[in-house]
Coordinates of C-alpha atoms and ligand atoms in Angstrom, one line a residue:
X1 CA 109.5 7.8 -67.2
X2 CA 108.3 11.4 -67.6
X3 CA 108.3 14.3 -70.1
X4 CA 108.6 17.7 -69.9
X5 CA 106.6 20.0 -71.8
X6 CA 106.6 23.6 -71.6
X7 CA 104.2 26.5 -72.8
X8 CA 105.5 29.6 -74.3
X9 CA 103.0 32.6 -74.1
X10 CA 103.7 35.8 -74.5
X11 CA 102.8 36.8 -70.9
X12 CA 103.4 33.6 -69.0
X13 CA 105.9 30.3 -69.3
X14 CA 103.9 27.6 -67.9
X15 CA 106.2 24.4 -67.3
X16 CA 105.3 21.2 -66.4
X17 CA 106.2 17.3 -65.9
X18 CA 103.7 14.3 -67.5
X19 CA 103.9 10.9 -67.2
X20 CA 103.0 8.6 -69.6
X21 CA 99.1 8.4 -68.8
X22 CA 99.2 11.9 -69.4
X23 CA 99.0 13.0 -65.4
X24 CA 100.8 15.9 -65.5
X25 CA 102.8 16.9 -62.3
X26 CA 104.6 19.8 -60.6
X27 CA 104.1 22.7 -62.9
X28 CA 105.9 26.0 -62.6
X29 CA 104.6 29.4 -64.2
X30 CA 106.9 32.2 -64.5
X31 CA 106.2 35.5 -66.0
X32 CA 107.4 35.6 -69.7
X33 CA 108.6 39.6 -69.5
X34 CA 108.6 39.3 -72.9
X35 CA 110.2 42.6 -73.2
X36 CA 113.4 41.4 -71.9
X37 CA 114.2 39.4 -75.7
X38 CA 114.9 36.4 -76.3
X39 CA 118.1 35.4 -74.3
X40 CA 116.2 36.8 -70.8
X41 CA 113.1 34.3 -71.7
X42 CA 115.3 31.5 -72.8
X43 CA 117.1 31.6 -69.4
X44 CA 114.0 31.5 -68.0
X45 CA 112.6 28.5 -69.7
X46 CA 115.4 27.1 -68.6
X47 CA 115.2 27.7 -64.8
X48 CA 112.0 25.9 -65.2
X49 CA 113.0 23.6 -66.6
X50 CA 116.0 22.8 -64.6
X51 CA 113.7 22.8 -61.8
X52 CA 112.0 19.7 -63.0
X53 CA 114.8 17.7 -64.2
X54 CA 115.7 18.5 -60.6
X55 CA 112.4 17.0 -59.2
X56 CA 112.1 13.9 -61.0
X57 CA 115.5 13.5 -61.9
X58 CA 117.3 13.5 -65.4
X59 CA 117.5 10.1 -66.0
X60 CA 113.7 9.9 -65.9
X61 CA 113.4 12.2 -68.7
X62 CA 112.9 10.8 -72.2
X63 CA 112.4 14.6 -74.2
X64 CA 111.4 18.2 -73.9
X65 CA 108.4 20.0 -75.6
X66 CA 107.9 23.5 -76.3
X67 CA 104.7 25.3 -77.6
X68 CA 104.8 28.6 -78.8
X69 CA 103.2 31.5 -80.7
X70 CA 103.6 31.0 -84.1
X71 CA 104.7 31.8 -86.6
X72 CA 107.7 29.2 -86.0
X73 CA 108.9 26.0 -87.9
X74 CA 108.2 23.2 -86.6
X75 CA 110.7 20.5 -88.8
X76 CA 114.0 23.0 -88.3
X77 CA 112.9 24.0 -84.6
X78 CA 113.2 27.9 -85.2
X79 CA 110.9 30.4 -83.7
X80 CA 110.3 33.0 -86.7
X81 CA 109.0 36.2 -84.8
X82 CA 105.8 35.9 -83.1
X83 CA 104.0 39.3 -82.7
X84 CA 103.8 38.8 -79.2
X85 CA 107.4 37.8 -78.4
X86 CA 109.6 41.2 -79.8
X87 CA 113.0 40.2 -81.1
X88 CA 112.2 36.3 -81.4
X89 CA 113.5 36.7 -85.3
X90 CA 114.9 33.5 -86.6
X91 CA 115.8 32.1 -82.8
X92 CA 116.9 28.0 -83.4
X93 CA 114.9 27.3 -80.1
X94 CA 114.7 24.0 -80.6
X95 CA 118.6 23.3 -81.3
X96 CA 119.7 25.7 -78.3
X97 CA 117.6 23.6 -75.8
X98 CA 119.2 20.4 -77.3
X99 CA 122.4 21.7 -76.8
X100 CA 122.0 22.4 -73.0
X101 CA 120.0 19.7 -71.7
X102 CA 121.1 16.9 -74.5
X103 CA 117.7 15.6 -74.2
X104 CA 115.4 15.2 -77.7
X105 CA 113.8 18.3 -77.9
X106 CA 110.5 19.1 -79.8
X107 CA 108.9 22.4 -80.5
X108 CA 105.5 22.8 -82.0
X109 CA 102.9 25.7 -82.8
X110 CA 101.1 26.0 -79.2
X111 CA 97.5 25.6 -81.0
X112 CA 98.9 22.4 -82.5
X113 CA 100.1 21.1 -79.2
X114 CA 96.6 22.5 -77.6
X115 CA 95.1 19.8 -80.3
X116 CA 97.9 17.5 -79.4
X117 CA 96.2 17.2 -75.8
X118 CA 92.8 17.4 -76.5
X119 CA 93.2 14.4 -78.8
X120 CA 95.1 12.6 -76.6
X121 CA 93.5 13.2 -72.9
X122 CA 90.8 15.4 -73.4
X123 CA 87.9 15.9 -75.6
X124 CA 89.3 14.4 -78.8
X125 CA 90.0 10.6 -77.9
X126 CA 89.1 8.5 -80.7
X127 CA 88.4 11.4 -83.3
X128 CA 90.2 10.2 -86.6
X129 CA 89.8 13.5 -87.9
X130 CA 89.9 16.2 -85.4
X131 CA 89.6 19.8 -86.1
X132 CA 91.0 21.6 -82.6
X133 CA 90.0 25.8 -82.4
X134 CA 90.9 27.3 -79.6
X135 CA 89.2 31.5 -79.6
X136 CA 90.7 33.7 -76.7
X137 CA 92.5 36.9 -77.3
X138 CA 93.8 35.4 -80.7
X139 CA 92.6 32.2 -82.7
X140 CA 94.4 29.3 -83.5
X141 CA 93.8 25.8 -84.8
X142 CA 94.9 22.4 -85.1
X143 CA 94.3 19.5 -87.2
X144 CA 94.9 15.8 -86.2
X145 CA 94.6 12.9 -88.4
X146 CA 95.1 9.8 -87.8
X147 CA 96.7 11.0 -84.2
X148 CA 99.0 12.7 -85.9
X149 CA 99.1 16.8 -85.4
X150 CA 99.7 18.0 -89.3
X151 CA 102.4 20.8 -89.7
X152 CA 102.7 21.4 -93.6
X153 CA 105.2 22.5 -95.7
X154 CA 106.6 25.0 -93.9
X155 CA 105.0 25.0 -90.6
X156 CA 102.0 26.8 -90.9
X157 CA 99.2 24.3 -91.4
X158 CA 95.6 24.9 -90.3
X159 CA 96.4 28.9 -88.8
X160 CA 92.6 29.0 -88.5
X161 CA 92.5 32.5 -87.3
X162 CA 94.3 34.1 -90.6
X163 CA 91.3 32.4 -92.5
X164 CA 89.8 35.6 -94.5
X165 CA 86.4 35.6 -93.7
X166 CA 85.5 39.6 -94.6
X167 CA 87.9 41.1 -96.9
X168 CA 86.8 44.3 -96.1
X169 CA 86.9 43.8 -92.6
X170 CA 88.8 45.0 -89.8
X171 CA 92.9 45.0 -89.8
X172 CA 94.3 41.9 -88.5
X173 CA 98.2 41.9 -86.5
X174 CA 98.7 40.1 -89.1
X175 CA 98.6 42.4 -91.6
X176 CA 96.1 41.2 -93.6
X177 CA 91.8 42.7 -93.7
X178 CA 89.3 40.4 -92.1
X179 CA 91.2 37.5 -90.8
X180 CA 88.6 35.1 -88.7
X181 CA 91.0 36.4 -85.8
X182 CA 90.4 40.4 -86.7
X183 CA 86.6 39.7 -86.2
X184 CA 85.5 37.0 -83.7
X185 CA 88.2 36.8 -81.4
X186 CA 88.1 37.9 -78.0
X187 CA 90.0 40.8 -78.8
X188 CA 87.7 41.8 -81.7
X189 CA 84.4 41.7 -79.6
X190 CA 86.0 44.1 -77.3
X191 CA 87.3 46.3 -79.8
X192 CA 83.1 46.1 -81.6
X193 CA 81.9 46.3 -78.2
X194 CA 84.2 49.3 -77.3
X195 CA 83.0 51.1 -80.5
X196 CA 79.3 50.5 -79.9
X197 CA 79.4 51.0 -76.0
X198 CA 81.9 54.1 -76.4
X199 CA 84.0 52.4 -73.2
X200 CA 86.3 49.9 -72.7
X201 CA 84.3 46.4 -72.4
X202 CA 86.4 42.8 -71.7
X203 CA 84.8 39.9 -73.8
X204 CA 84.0 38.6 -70.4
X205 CA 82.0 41.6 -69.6
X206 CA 80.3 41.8 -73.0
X207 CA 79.1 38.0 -72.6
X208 CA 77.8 38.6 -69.2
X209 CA 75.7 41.7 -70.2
X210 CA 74.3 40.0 -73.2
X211 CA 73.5 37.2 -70.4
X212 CA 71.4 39.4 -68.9
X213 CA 69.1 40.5 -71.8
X214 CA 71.8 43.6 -73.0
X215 CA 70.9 44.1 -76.8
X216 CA 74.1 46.0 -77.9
X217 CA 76.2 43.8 -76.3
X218 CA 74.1 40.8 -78.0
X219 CA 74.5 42.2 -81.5
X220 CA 78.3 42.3 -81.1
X221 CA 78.5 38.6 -79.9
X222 CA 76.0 37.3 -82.8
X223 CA 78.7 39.9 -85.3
X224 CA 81.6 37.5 -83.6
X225 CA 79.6 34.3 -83.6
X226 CA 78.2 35.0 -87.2
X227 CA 82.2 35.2 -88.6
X228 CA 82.9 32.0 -86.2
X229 CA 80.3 30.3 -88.3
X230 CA 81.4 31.4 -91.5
X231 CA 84.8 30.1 -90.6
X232 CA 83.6 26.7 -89.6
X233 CA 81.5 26.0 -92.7
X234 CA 84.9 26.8 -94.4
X235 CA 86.6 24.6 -92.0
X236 CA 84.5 21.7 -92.7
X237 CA 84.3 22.5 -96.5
X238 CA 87.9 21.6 -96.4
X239 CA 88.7 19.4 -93.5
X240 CA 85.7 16.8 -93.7
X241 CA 86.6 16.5 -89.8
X242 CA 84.5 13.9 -87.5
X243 CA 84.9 16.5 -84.6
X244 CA 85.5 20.1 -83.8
X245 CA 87.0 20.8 -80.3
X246 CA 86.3 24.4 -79.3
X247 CA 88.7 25.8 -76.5
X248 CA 89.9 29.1 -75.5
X249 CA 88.3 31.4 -72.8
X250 CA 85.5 32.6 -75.4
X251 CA 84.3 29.2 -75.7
X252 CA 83.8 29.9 -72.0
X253 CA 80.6 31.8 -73.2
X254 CA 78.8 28.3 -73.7
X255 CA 75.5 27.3 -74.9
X256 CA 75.0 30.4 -76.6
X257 CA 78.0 30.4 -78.9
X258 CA 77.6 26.3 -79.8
X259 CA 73.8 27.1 -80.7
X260 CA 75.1 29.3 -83.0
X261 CA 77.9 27.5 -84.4
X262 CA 76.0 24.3 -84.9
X263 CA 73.1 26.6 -87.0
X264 CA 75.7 28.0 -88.9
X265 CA 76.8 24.4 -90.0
X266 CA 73.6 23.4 -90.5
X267 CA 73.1 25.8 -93.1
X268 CA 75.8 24.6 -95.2
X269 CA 74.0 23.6 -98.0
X270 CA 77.1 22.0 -99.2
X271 CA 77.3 19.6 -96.7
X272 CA 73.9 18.6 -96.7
X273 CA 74.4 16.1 -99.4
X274 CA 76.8 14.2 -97.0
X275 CA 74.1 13.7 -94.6
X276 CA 76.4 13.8 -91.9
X277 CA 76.5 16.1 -88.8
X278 CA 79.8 17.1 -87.6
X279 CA 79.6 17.5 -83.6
X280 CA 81.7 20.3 -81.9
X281 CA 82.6 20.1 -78.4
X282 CA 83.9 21.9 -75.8
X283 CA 87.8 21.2 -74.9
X284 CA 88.4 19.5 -71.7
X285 CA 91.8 20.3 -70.5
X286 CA 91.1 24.3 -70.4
X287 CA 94.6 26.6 -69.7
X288 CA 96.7 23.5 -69.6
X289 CA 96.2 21.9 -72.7
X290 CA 99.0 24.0 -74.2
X291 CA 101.8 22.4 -71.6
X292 CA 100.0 19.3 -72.3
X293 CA 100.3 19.2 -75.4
X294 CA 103.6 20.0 -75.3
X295 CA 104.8 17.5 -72.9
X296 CA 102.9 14.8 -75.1
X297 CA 105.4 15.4 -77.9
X298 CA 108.3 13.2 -76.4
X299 CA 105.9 10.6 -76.6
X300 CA 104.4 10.9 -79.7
X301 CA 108.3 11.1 -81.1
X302 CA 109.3 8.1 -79.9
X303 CA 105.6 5.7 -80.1
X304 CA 105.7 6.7 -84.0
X305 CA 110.5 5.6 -84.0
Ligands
ZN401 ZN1 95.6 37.7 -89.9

């Protein structure tokens, strides 16, 4: 039997088929053309879709995942208008892809499914409390305990990034000063690095000149790294996790970034009475976690029926 799990980005719909063991199989990518509003990206989900009920045929097929940008509900399946998708206001994703295909459908943040697969296949196995953070051009978060992926109330458990860490700080999409996101995400060290070079800089190209001895570009990765910290003392102020999974393509950086993080939490003097280090790892999965994740969800559904 197979599931299908499919990642919702706002640049790229990434669709794939996994089996049980988690092997996933014949993915698709399409371009999102995000532009186009919702009803042009749906019937594009659904060509992929289609495409790989086609391959491994339906009857094979015990559910559907979708991960997407959040904000979006996870218990009533609607997608609530995610900065990055224009004119995805209230859409009741979940219930229109139900309604074609018949099949359960799940639809979950794409952090959460991230964490969902990282816990599952990848660097998470065995972590009863796992505390997933994934930093690209945005940051997101997931918490599983128990092996379960928590939601909250209304959806928006564990948004990592929107953790104020500098209230005076820079403007978040958000709308909100000095989200986590607004000042250590990739996009922030290439707006600092942009500032102090007075030219357009990539993260990528900021990491690789402070790889090669670069002292601006340095102090605006230790300005990113030093907010990262302060969000993951906060993180395990409130979490208690046994492991924090770092993904996303700034965690690509390496060596340098984990030094700093794991000095950061080792000067939580709060912690210290717990006389317990909390490891963080790289994730395993890299850019497919997301469809991963997703595609676990069938099986989470029906192992916890
Ligand atoms: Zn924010």
């Amino acid at each position: 039997m197979y599931s299908i799990g499919v990642d919702l980005g706002g640049t790229k719909i990434l669709t794939g088929v996994l089996d049980e063991q988690g092997t996933l199989q014949h993915t698709l990518e399409l371009p999102t053309m995000a532009a186009d509003g919702p009803d042009a990206v749906i019937r594009r989900m659904r060509d992929t879709i289609d495409r790989m009920l086609d391959r491994v045929g339906r009857a094979n097929v015990i559910g559907i995942g979708i991960g997407a940008p959040g904000p979006l509900n996870p218990h009533t399946g609607m997608v609530l208008g995610p900065p990055n998708l224009p004119g995805w206001d209230q859409i009741p994703l979940r219930d229109e892809l139900h309604e074609v295909y018949g099949l359960p459908v799940y639809l979950e943040n794409d952090a959460n499914a991230a964490a969902v697969a990282e816990h599952r296949f990848g660097a998470g196995q065995g972590s009863l409390q796992m505390v997933y953070i994934t930093v690209s051009t945005g940051i997101g978060g997931g918490v599983v305990i128990d092996g379960q992926v928590r939601q909250g109330a209304a959806g928006g458990f564990a948004e990592i990034g929107h953790m104020i860490v500098d209230p005076d700080g820079a403007r978040c999409n958000c709308g909100n000063r000095g989200c986590l996101e607004a000042v250590a995400s990739g996009t922030a060290i290439a707006r600092m690095a942009s500032e102090a070079f007075g030219r357009a800089l990539t993260a990528e190209q900021v990491a690789e000149l402070a790889m090669r001895g670069d002292n601006k570009a340095q102090q605006v990765l230790d300005t990113a790294f030093y907010y990262l910290g302060i969000g993951l003392v906060n993180i395990v102020n409130l979490y208690d996790p046994d492991l924090i999974v770092i993904g996303g393509g700034v965690a690509r950086i390496g060596q340098p970034l984990f030094a700093a993080l794991l000095q950061a939490l080792g000067s939580n003097y709060f912690r210290r009475s717990y006389g317990m280090d909390v490891p963080i790892v790289p994730a395993q999965l890299g850019a497919k976690a997301g469809v991963i994740g997703a595609a676990a969800l069938p099986w989470l559904a029906r192992e916890q029926a």
